[in-house]
Coordinates of C-alpha atoms in Angstrom, one line a residue:
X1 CA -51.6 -43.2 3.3
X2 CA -50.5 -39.9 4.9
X3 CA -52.5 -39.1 7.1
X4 CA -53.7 -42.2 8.3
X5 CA -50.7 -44.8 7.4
X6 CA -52.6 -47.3 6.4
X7 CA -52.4 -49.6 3.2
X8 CA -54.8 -49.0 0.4
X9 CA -55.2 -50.8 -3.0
X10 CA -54.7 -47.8 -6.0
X11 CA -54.2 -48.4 -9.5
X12 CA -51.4 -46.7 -11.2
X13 CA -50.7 -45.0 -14.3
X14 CA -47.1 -44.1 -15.5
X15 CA -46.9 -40.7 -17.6
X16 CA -43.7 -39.2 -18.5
X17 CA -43.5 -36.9 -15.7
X18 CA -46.5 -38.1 -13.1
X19 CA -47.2 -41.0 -11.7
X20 CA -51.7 -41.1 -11.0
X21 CA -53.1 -43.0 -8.8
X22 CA -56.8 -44.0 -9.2
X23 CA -59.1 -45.3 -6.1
X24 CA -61.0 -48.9 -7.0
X25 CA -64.7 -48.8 -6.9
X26 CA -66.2 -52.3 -7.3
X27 CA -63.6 -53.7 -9.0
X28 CA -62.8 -51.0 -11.3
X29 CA -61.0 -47.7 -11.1
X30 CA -62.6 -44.0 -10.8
X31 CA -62.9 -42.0 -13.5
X32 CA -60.7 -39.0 -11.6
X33 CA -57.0 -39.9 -10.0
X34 CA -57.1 -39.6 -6.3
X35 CA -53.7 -38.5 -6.7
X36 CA -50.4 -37.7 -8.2
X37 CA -47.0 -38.1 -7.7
X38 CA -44.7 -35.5 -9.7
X39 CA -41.7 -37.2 -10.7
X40 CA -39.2 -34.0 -11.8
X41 CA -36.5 -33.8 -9.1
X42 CA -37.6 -37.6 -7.0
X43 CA -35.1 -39.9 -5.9
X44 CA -36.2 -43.6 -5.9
X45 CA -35.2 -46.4 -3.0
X46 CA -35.7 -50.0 -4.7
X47 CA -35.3 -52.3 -2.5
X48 CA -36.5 -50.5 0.1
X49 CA -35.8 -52.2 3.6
X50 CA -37.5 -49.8 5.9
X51 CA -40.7 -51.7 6.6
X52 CA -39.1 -55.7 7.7
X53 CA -42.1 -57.5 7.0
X54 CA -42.9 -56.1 3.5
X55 CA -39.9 -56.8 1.1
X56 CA -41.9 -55.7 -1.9
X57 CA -41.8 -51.9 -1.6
X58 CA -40.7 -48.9 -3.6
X59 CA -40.0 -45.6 -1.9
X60 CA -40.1 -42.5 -3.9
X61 CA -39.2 -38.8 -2.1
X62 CA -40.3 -36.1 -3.8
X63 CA -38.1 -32.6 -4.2
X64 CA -40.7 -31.2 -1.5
X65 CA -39.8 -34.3 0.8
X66 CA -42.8 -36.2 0.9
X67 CA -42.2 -40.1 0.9
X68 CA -44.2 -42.1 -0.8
X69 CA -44.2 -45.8 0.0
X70 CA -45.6 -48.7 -3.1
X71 CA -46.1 -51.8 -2.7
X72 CA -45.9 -53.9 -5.6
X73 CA -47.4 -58.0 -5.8
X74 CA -44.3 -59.2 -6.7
X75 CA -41.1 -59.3 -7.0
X76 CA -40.6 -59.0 -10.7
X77 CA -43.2 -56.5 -10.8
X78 CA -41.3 -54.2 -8.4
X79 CA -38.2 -54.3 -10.1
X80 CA -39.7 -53.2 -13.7
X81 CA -41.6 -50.5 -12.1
X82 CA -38.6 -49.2 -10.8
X83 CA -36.8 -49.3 -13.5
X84 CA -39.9 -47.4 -15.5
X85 CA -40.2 -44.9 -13.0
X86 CA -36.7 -44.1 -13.0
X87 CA -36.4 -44.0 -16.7
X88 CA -39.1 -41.4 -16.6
X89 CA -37.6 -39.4 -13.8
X90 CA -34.5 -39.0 -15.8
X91 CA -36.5 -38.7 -19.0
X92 CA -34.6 -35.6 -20.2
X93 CA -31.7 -37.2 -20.1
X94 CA -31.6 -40.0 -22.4
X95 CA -27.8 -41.2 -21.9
X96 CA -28.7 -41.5 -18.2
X97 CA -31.6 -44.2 -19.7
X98 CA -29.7 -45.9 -21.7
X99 CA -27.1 -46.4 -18.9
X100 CA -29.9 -47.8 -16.5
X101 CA -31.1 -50.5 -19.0
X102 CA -27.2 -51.3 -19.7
X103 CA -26.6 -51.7 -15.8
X104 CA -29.7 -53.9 -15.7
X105 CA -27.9 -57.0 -16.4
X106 CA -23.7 -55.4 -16.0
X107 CA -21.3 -57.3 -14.2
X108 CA -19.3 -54.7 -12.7
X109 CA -18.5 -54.8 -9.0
X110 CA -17.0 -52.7 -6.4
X111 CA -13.2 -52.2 -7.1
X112 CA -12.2 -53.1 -3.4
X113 CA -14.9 -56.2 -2.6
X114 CA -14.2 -57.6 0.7
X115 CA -17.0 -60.7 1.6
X116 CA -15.6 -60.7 5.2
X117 CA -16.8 -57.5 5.3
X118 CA -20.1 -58.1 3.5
X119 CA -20.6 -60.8 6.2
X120 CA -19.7 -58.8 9.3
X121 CA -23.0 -56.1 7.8
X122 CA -25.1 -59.1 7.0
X123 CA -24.4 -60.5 11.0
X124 CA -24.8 -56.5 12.4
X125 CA -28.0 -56.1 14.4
X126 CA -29.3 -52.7 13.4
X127 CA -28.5 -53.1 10.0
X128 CA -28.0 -56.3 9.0
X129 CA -30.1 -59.2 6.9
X130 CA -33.1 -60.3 9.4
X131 CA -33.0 -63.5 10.1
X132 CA -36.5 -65.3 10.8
X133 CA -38.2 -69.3 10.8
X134 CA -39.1 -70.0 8.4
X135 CA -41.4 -73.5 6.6
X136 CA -41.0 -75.3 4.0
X137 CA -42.5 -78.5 3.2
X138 CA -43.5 -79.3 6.7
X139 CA -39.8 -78.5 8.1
X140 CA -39.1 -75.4 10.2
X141 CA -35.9 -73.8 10.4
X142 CA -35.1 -71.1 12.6
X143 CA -32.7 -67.8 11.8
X144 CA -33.1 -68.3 8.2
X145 CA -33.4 -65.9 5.3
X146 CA -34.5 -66.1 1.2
X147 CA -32.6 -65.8 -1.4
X148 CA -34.4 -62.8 -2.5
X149 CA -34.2 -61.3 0.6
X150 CA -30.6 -61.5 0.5
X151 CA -30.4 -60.3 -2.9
X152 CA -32.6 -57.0 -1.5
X153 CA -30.1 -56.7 1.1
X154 CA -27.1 -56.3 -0.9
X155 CA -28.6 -53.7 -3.3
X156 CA -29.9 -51.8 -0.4
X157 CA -26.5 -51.8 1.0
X158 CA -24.7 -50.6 -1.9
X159 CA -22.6 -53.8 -2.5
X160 CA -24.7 -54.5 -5.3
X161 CA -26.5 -51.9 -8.4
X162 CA -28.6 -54.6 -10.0
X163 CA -29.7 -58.3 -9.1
X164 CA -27.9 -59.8 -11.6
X165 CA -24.6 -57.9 -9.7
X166 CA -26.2 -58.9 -5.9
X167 CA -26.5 -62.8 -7.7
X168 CA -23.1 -63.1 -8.0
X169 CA -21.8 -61.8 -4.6
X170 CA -24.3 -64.3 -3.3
X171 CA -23.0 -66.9 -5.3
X172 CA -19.4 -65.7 -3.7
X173 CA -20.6 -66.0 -0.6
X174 CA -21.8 -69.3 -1.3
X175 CA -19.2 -70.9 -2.9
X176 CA -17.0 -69.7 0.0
X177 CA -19.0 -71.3 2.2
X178 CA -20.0 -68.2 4.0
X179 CA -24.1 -69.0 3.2
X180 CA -25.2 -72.3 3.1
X181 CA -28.3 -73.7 1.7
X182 CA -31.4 -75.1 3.8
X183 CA -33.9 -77.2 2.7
X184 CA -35.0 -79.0 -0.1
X185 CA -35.5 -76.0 -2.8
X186 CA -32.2 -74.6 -2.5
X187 CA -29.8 -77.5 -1.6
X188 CA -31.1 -79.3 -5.1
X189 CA -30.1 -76.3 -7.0
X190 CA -26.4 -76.5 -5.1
X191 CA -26.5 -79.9 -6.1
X192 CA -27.9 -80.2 -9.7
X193 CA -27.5 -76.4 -11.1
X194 CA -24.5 -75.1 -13.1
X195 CA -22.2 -73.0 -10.5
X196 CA -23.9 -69.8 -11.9
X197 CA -27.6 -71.1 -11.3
X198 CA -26.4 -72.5 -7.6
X199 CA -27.8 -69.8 -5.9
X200 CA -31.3 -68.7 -6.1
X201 CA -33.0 -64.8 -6.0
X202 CA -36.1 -66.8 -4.9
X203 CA -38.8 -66.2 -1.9
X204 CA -38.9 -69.7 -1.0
X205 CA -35.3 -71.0 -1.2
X206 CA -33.6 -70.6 2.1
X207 CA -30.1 -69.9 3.5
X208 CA -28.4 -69.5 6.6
X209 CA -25.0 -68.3 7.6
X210 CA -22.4 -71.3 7.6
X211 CA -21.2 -72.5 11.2
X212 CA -17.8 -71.2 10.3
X213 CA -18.4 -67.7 8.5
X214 CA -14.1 -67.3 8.0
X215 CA -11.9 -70.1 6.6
X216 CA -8.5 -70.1 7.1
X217 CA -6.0 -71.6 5.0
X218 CA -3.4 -73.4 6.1
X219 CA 0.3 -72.5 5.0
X220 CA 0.9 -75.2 3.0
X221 CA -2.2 -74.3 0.6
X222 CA -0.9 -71.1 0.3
X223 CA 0.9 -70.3 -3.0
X224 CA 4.7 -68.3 -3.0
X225 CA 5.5 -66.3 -5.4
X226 CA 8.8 -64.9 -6.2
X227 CA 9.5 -61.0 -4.9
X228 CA 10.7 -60.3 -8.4
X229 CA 7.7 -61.2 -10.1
X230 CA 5.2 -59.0 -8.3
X231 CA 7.6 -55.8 -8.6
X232 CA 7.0 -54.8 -11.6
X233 CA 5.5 -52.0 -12.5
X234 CA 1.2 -51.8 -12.1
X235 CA -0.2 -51.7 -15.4
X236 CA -3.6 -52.1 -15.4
X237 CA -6.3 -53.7 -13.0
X238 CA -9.8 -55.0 -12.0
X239 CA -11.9 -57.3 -11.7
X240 CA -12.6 -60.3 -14.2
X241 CA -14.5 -63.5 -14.2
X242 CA -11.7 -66.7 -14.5
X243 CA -12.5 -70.2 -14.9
X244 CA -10.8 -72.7 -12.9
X245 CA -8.3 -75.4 -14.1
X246 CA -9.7 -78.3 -12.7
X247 CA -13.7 -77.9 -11.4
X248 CA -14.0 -75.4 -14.8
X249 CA -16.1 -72.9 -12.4
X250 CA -15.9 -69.5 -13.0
X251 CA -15.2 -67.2 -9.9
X252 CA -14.5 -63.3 -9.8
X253 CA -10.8 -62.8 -9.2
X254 CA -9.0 -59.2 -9.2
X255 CA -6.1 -59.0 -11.9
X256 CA -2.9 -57.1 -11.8
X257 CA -1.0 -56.7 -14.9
X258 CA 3.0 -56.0 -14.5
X259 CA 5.5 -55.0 -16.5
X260 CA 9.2 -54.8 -16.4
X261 CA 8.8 -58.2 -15.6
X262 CA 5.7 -58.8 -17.1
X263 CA 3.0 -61.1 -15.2
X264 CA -0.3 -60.8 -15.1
X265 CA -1.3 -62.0 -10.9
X266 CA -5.1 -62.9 -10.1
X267 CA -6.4 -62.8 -6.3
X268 CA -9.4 -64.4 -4.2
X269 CA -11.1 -60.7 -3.2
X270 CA -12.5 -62.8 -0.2
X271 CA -9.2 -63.1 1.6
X272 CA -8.3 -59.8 3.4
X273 CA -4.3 -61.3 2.8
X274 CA -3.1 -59.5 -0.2
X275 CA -1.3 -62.3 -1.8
X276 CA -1.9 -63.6 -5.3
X277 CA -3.4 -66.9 -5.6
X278 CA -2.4 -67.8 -9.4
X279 CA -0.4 -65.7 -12.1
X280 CA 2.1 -66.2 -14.6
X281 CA 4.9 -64.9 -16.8
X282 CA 3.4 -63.1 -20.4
X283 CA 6.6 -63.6 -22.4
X284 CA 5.7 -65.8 -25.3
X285 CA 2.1 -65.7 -24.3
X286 CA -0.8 -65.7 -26.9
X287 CA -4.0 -63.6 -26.6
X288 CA -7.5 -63.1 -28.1
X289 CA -10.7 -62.6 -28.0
X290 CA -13.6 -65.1 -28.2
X291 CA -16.4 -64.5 -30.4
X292 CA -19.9 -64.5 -28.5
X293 CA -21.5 -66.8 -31.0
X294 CA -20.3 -69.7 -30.1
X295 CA -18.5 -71.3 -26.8
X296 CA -15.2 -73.1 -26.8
X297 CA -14.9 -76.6 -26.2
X298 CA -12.8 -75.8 -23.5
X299 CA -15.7 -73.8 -21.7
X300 CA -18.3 -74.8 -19.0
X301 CA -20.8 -73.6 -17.6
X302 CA -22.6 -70.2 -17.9
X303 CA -21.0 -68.0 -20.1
X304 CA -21.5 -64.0 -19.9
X305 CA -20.1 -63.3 -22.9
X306 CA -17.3 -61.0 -23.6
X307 CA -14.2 -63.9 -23.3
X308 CA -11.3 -63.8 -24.1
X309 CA -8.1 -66.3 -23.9
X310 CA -4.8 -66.6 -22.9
X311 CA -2.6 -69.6 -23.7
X312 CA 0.9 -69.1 -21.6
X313 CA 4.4 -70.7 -23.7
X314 CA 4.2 -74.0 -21.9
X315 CA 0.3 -74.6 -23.5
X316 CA -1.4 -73.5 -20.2
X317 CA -5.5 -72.0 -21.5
X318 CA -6.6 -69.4 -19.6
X319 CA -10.4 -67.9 -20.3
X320 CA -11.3 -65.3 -19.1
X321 CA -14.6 -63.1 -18.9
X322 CA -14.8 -59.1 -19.4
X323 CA -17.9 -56.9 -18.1
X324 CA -18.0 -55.9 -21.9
X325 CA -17.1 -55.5 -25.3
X326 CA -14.8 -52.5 -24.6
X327 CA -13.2 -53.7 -21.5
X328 CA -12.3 -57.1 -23.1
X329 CA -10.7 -55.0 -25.9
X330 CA -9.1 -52.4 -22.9
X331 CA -6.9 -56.1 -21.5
X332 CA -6.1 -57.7 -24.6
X333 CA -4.5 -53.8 -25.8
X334 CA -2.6 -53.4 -22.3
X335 CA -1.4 -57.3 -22.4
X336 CA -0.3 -57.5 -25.6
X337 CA 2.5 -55.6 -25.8
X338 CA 3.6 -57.2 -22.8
X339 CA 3.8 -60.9 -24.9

């Protein structure tokens, strides 16, 4: 409410520029709207953090500043009224649209990703995750938080555009061992789950930072690489999605393609070092794409889409997942050449 900030129960209506609100009578709404909300010139907040104990809320600001604050029943429900109310906000603009609903389910994440970094916000007071007890099946657990709530986080943070992006840097996070899972809900799906379904945008599955939020690597882990190879000229660079060699995860790792000598590096964006952790030489190299109707036997888990191969002159397979058709088609034209 605003003048009294109270919470009401209204029923709302989604035109293409307003958004009604109807009071409930009895169970059923009035024939009048108690009120609008004009949607030319809003901005939209989804997640919106500002209240701590309600996680399901949409704020929208009008052009006049007013601030409206919805709370949806769930989750799911929030999510695809956001995405309808900011579909109709930008209704004039139909590429805008059609850019929302592609981002919806992207994989395209920040071109300088540092998790130290995410972890150090998460752990700040002000403005990090809030950590609570929390139950589950009899068994309390203090400074805790959900999955989902994690997932909110990031988005509201601006490490993440969509869930399906804020999913995946919580699966980093995970995998790292920066986050690890508490309780039964969320330790089974660590233990049973492809690496992709490992961890869950869920209320009730809980997670809790790691005793040791920074591993270090000891020298003789690390890889060395030869000065020549990395002083090629930068081609072309970003991020990609690479399975492993031997526990055929997949894990985001930032390329660098060189030429003159060409190599094409890969590095772990959670180490703040900048040293490769796996490359190799593209003479005599082979590369292609992989069509989406079909997986490779060569390929576990939880494919994306949008693969493509390389298979080095001494028989070494490397796949390799692209945000998209056209980026897939962007490294296979830039690497080519360099065969």
């Amino acid at each position: 409410g605003h003048i009294v900030r109270n919470w009401k129960v209204r029923w709302f209506v989604l035109l293409q520029d307003k958004l009604l609100y109807y009071k409930i009578e009895g169970g059923k709404k009035e024939p009048s709207p108690k009120g609008r909300i004009l949607l030319d010139g809003c901005t939209i907040t989804c997640p919106c953090l500002e209240y701590e104990n309600r996680p399901l809320l949409i704020k929208l600001k009008t052009k006049t500043n007013t601030d409206y604050f919805l709370e949806c029943c769930s989750r799911e429900e929030r999510d695809s009224w956001a995405l309808d109310i900011t579909g109709a906000i930008h209704a004039g603009h139909p590429v805008q649209v059609q850019e929302l609903h592609r981002m919806k389910n992207s994989f395209k994440l920040l071109d300088s990703i540092s998790l130290h970094h995410i972890v150090d916000r998460m752990c700040d007071s002000s403005t990090g995750i809030k950590l609570t007890r929390n139950l589950e099946q009899g068994n309390r657990y203090k400074e805790t938080f959900t999955g989902s709530a994690l997932v909110d986080w990031l988005i509201s943070s601006s490490f993440a555009v969509s869930r399906f992006e804020a999913v995946t840097l919580a699966s980093m996070l995970l995998e790292e061992n920066f986050i690890k899972p508490v309780g039964a809900r969320s330790t089974e799906a660590t233990r049973y789950s492809d690496l992709s379904e490992q961890f869950l945008d869920d209320s009730i599955a809980l997670y809790m930072f790691a005793e040791s939020s920074k591993k270090s690597i000891s020298s003789k882990e690390e890889l060395q690489f030869n000065i020549s190879e990395l002083s090629g000229t930068i081609v072309k660079q970003g991020f990609l999605v690479k399975q492993g060699h031997k526990r055929k995860n997949w894990k985001v790792r930032r390329f660098v393609l060189r030429a003159d000598p060409a190599f094409l590096h890969y590095y772990d964006p959670t180490k703040e070092e900048n040293k490769p952790v796996g490359g190799f030489s593209l003479r005599g190299c082979l590369v292609s794409a992989l069509e989406d109707n079909g997986v490779p036997a060569g390929v576990k888990g939880n494919v994306q889409g949008n693969l493509f191969k390389i298979i080095t002159k001494n028989d070494i397979h490397y796949y390799i997942q692209a945000s998209s058709k056209a980026e897939r088609a962007q490294w296979i034209e830039a690497i080519k050449p360099l065969t």
